[in-house]
């Protein structure tokens, strides 16, 4: 049996990942491709517990290294428990954030080191890499306006402010210049225009 396609979505908070993932999941199901949709951090019983520690606004004493290792721990769990078994069963896996988030947020914006994060990503995934990654690139101002429109309270990471989000955006663009699997998508356009690009890239691979 062919292995399933592993697709990840990345970008700063509020760039439009969930919106595009919903459209792609519906499209793949329509064309008869079974798919599993998961999110990071979380997606497993253990991962959701780690997620609540990571995003809890009360945890403002968390050390940057603890933060990094908790994201990687949640990742190791979801790769073992959900992602690898699904791919091996021929199921397409769509992940809302994966290890490029750690590269951009912890490696670059938190300045913990790009090479260190690449090494830890490799340990957490036992070498499993996405087949294609869509980086929804948007200005920090536009993403902030979209988040306000969504009307949800900010979590611990979202409270870090616009300089941090700017560093994250630059971190993602740096990842895209290193790894060919990352497709940079101009996310300032309409939902339909963005989805048109994503659908075309996926159709090429099906
Ligand atoms: P993320 O999952 O990356 O945080 P969302 O998909 O939740 O982002 O989008 C954030 C907000 O912006 C939502 O209210 C959503 O409806 C809106 N939105 C998403 N894509 C677009 C777009 N292309 N243009 C305008 N608004 C958008
Ligand atoms: P989430 O609500 O899933 O993201 P979004 O706001 O895009 O819907 O929140 C996850 C937060 O954790 C988000 O701010 C990005 C951050 N994060 C990291 O800092 N490192 C990581 O490795 C991952 C996966 C997420």
Tab-separated table of C-alpha atoms and ligand atoms in Angstrom:
chain	number	residue	atom	x	y	z
A	1	UNK	CA	0.000	0.000	0.000
A	2	UNK	CA	1.194	3.540	-0.789
A	3	UNK	CA	1.968	5.712	2.190
A	4	UNK	CA	-0.363	8.642	2.855
A	5	UNK	CA	0.647	12.205	2.045
A	6	UNK	CA	1.800	14.269	5.029
A	7	UNK	CA	0.728	17.936	4.697
A	8	UNK	CA	1.464	20.648	7.276
A	9	UNK	CA	0.269	24.257	7.615
A	10	UNK	CA	2.355	26.985	9.212
A	11	UNK	CA	2.251	30.711	9.819
A	12	UNK	CA	1.864	33.293	12.562
A	13	UNK	CA	-1.225	33.266	14.772
A	14	UNK	CA	-4.314	34.397	12.844
A	15	UNK	CA	-2.830	34.015	9.327
A	16	UNK	CA	-5.703	31.770	8.175
A	17	UNK	CA	-4.451	28.187	8.712
A	18	UNK	CA	-7.669	26.767	10.201
A	19	UNK	CA	-9.740	28.307	7.415
A	20	UNK	CA	-7.610	26.715	4.667
A	21	UNK	CA	-7.310	23.382	6.482
A	22	UNK	CA	-11.108	23.117	6.670
A	23	UNK	CA	-11.370	23.688	2.906
A	24	UNK	CA	-8.602	21.208	2.083
A	25	UNK	CA	-10.029	18.492	4.347
A	26	UNK	CA	-13.476	18.877	2.749
A	27	UNK	CA	-11.953	18.795	-0.745
A	28	UNK	CA	-9.908	15.642	-0.050
A	29	UNK	CA	-12.905	13.853	1.447
A	30	UNK	CA	-14.979	14.841	-1.636
A	31	UNK	CA	-12.448	13.259	-3.972
A	32	UNK	CA	-12.503	10.090	-1.856
A	33	UNK	CA	-9.165	10.536	-0.048
A	34	UNK	CA	-9.453	9.557	3.603
A	35	UNK	CA	-7.667	12.062	5.782
A	36	UNK	CA	-6.757	12.658	9.383
A	37	UNK	CA	-6.715	16.208	10.692
A	38	UNK	CA	-4.584	16.921	13.774
A	39	UNK	CA	-3.142	19.955	15.520
A	40	UNK	CA	0.010	20.791	17.414
A	41	UNK	CA	0.542	21.097	20.258
A	42	UNK	CA	-2.118	18.526	21.155
A	43	UNK	CA	-3.998	15.932	19.150
A	44	UNK	CA	-3.539	13.136	21.727
A	45	UNK	CA	-4.640	12.693	25.350
A	46	UNK	CA	-1.117	13.408	26.601
A	47	UNK	CA	-0.556	16.149	23.999
A	48	UNK	CA	-3.710	18.052	24.985
A	49	UNK	CA	-2.532	18.074	28.624
A	50	UNK	CA	0.844	19.448	27.501
A	51	UNK	CA	-1.000	22.012	25.321
A	52	UNK	CA	-2.928	23.350	28.304
A	53	UNK	CA	0.332	23.808	30.266
A	54	UNK	CA	1.985	25.557	27.304
A	55	UNK	CA	-0.857	27.969	26.522
A	56	UNK	CA	-1.953	28.753	30.100
A	57	UNK	CA	-1.512	32.518	30.703
A	58	UNK	CA	-0.773	31.804	34.383
A	59	UNK	CA	2.443	29.968	33.435
A	60	UNK	CA	4.470	33.105	32.761
A	61	UNK	CA	7.444	31.774	34.744
A	62	UNK	CA	7.994	28.962	32.189
A	63	UNK	CA	11.633	28.810	31.111
A	64	UNK	CA	12.315	28.946	27.342
A	65	UNK	CA	14.027	25.526	27.471
A	66	UNK	CA	11.037	23.992	29.284
A	67	UNK	CA	8.767	25.494	26.621
A	68	UNK	CA	10.885	24.049	23.813
A	69	UNK	CA	11.003	20.570	25.339
A	70	UNK	CA	7.260	20.510	26.062
A	71	UNK	CA	6.474	21.320	22.413
A	72	UNK	CA	8.843	18.525	21.362
A	73	UNK	CA	7.330	16.090	23.899
A	74	UNK	CA	3.815	16.724	22.559
A	75	UNK	CA	5.190	16.181	19.046
A	76	UNK	CA	6.894	12.874	19.877
A	77	UNK	CA	3.584	11.603	21.256
A	78	UNK	CA	1.429	12.585	18.280
A	79	UNK	CA	3.917	11.250	15.743
A	80	UNK	CA	4.024	7.845	17.476
A	81	UNK	CA	0.369	7.586	18.391
A	82	UNK	CA	-1.389	9.147	15.396
A	83	UNK	CA	0.655	10.474	12.483
A	84	UNK	CA	2.983	7.605	11.601
A	85	UNK	CA	0.313	4.859	11.927
A	86	UNK	CA	-2.108	6.862	9.726
A	87	UNK	CA	0.509	7.496	7.018
A	88	UNK	CA	1.443	3.816	7.040
A	89	UNK	CA	-2.231	2.916	6.561
A	90	UNK	CA	-2.322	5.129	3.433
A	91	UNK	CA	-4.259	7.966	5.060
A	92	UNK	CA	-3.470	11.598	4.192
A	93	UNK	CA	-2.493	13.512	7.339
A	94	UNK	CA	-3.060	17.268	7.629
A	95	UNK	CA	-1.362	18.877	10.595
A	96	UNK	CA	-2.218	22.377	11.870
A	97	UNK	CA	1.368	23.373	12.774
A	98	UNK	CA	4.319	20.975	12.974
A	99	UNK	CA	8.025	21.319	13.592
A	100	UNK	CA	8.608	24.466	11.537
A	101	UNK	CA	6.620	26.221	14.303
A	102	UNK	CA	9.355	25.224	16.748
A	103	UNK	CA	12.024	26.436	14.330
A	104	UNK	CA	10.316	29.850	14.010
A	105	UNK	CA	8.957	30.386	17.557
A	106	UNK	CA	11.594	28.746	19.762
A	107	UNK	CA	14.616	28.518	17.434
A	108	UNK	CA	14.448	32.047	15.996
A	109	UNK	CA	12.014	34.224	18.001
A	110	UNK	CA	13.111	32.812	21.379
A	111	UNK	CA	16.739	32.666	20.100
A	112	UNK	CA	17.249	29.089	21.335
A	113	UNK	CA	19.171	28.194	18.185
A	114	UNK	CA	18.179	26.909	14.763
A	115	UNK	CA	20.493	23.883	14.723
A	116	UNK	CA	19.448	22.826	18.214
A	117	UNK	CA	15.783	22.913	17.183
A	118	UNK	CA	16.471	20.985	13.960
A	119	UNK	CA	18.198	18.266	16.052
A	120	UNK	CA	15.356	18.079	18.590
A	121	UNK	CA	12.759	18.027	15.802
A	122	UNK	CA	14.550	15.052	14.342
A	123	UNK	CA	14.539	13.226	17.689
A	124	UNK	CA	10.839	13.965	18.331
A	125	UNK	CA	9.775	12.690	14.897
A	126	UNK	CA	12.350	9.882	14.449
A	127	UNK	CA	13.152	11.526	11.136
A	128	UNK	CA	9.589	11.815	9.802
A	129	UNK	CA	9.283	14.945	7.605
A	130	UNK	CA	6.198	16.470	5.923
A	131	UNK	CA	5.846	15.905	2.155
A	132	UNK	CA	4.644	19.470	1.711
A	133	UNK	CA	4.300	22.463	4.035
A	134	UNK	CA	2.185	25.529	3.290
A	135	UNK	CA	3.527	28.665	4.942
A	136	UNK	CA	0.704	31.228	4.976
A	137	UNK	CA	2.719	34.433	4.987
A	138	UNK	CA	0.918	37.525	6.305
A	139	UNK	CA	1.969	40.812	7.910
A	140	UNK	CA	1.757	40.954	11.701
A	141	UNK	CA	-0.740	43.867	11.440
A	142	UNK	CA	-3.110	41.945	9.144
A	143	UNK	CA	-2.870	38.798	11.295
A	144	UNK	CA	-3.612	40.839	14.407
A	145	UNK	CA	-6.703	42.387	12.746
A	146	UNK	CA	-7.932	38.922	11.712
A	147	UNK	CA	-7.415	37.599	15.249
A	148	UNK	CA	-9.421	40.516	16.657
A	149	UNK	CA	-12.200	39.655	14.197
A	150	UNK	CA	-12.188	36.049	15.463
A	151	UNK	CA	-12.957	37.409	18.938
A	152	UNK	CA	-11.043	34.826	21.047
A	153	UNK	CA	-8.931	35.655	24.125
A	154	UNK	CA	-5.150	35.618	23.515
A	155	UNK	CA	-3.210	32.609	24.886
A	156	UNK	CA	0.263	32.727	26.526
A	157	UNK	CA	2.095	32.703	23.161
A	158	UNK	CA	-0.219	35.254	21.511
A	159	UNK	CA	0.363	37.661	24.407
A	160	UNK	CA	4.071	37.965	23.478
A	161	UNK	CA	3.333	40.971	21.255
A	162	UNK	CA	4.053	42.234	17.768
A	163	UNK	CA	7.904	42.275	17.905
A	164	UNK	CA	7.805	38.571	18.813
A	165	UNK	CA	5.320	37.830	15.982
A	166	UNK	CA	7.581	39.759	13.571
A	167	UNK	CA	10.542	37.567	14.621
A	168	UNK	CA	8.388	34.463	14.155
A	169	UNK	CA	7.412	35.587	10.652
A	170	UNK	CA	11.075	36.104	9.762
A	171	UNK	CA	11.912	32.722	11.298
A	172	UNK	CA	9.387	31.048	9.024
A	173	UNK	CA	10.777	32.803	5.947
A	174	UNK	CA	14.227	31.603	6.963
A	175	UNK	CA	12.917	28.013	7.236
A	176	UNK	CA	11.381	28.373	3.763
A	177	UNK	CA	14.748	29.437	2.349
A	178	UNK	CA	16.359	26.305	3.871
A	179	UNK	CA	13.768	23.639	3.043
A	180	UNK	CA	12.295	23.100	-0.448
A	181	UNK	CA	9.210	21.336	0.902
A	182	UNK	CA	7.954	24.686	2.289
A	183	UNK	CA	5.721	26.595	-0.172
A	184	UNK	CA	5.291	30.256	0.732
A	185	UNK	CA	1.703	31.372	0.074
A	186	UNK	CA	0.684	35.046	0.031
A	187	UNK	CA	-2.024	34.930	2.715
A	188	UNK	CA	-3.105	38.574	2.285
A	189	UNK	CA	-5.416	37.516	-0.577
A	190	UNK	CA	-8.993	36.211	-0.443
A	191	UNK	CA	-9.776	32.802	1.065
A	192	UNK	CA	-10.631	31.443	-2.422
A	193	UNK	CA	-7.457	32.719	-4.100
A	194	UNK	CA	-5.294	31.163	-1.376
A	195	UNK	CA	-7.168	27.890	-1.559
A	196	UNK	CA	-6.729	27.826	-5.359
A	197	UNK	CA	-2.928	27.729	-4.900
A	198	UNK	CA	-3.096	25.074	-2.190
A	199	UNK	CA	-5.467	22.861	-4.177
A	200	UNK	CA	-3.267	23.094	-7.292
A	201	UNK	CA	-0.169	22.074	-5.315
A	202	UNK	CA	-1.980	19.100	-3.762
A	203	UNK	CA	-3.541	17.948	-7.042
A	204	UNK	CA	-0.024	17.736	-8.487
A	205	UNK	CA	0.889	15.261	-5.766
A	206	UNK	CA	-2.225	13.058	-5.735
B	1	LIG	P1	-5.254	30.615	12.215
B	1	LIG	O1	-5.832	29.232	12.254
B	1	LIG	O2	-4.028	30.698	11.380
B	1	LIG	O3	-5.070	31.235	13.561
B	1	LIG	P2	-7.907	31.386	11.154
B	1	LIG	O4	-8.165	30.493	9.992
B	1	LIG	O5	-8.626	31.097	12.442
B	1	LIG	O6	-6.318	31.543	11.420
B	1	LIG	O7	-8.241	32.875	10.668
B	1	LIG	C1	-8.217	33.986	11.550
B	1	LIG	C2	-9.424	34.891	11.232
B	1	LIG	O8	-9.240	35.472	9.941
B	1	LIG	C3	-10.764	34.148	11.196
B	1	LIG	O9	-11.759	34.987	11.744
B	1	LIG	C4	-10.990	33.906	9.712
B	1	LIG	O10	-12.365	33.849	9.380
B	1	LIG	C5	-10.311	35.112	9.066
B	1	LIG	N1	-9.694	34.798	7.753
B	1	LIG	C6	-9.092	33.650	7.382
B	1	LIG	N2	-8.610	33.745	6.124
B	1	LIG	C7	-8.886	34.988	5.695
B	1	LIG	C8	-8.626	35.706	4.446
B	1	LIG	N3	-7.961	35.163	3.442
B	1	LIG	N4	-9.049	36.979	4.369
B	1	LIG	C9	-9.709	37.573	5.409
B	1	LIG	N5	-9.997	36.951	6.596
B	1	LIG	C10	-9.581	35.679	6.740
B	2	LIG	P1	-2.799	27.540	18.447
B	2	LIG	O1	-4.039	28.100	19.072
B	2	LIG	O2	-2.815	26.119	18.079
B	2	LIG	O3	-2.362	28.352	17.187
B	2	LIG	P2	-3.214	29.385	16.328
B	2	LIG	O4	-3.344	30.618	17.181
B	2	LIG	O5	-2.395	29.609	15.108
B	2	LIG	O6	-4.556	28.742	16.037
B	2	LIG	O7	-1.663	27.894	19.496
B	2	LIG	C1	-0.433	27.327	19.493
B	2	LIG	C2	0.571	28.375	19.914
B	2	LIG	O8	1.804	27.719	20.215
B	2	LIG	C3	0.848	29.365	18.792
B	2	LIG	O9	1.037	30.657	19.351
B	2	LIG	C4	2.163	28.881	18.230
B	2	LIG	C5	2.845	28.246	19.404
B	2	LIG	N1	3.788	27.140	19.053
B	2	LIG	C6	5.128	27.272	19.360
B	2	LIG	O10	5.550	28.303	19.933
B	2	LIG	N2	5.994	26.249	19.063
B	2	LIG	C7	5.564	25.087	18.476
B	2	LIG	O11	6.377	24.168	18.223
B	2	LIG	C8	4.157	24.958	18.157
B	2	LIG	C9	3.641	23.701	17.521
B	2	LIG	C10	3.305	26.012	18.462
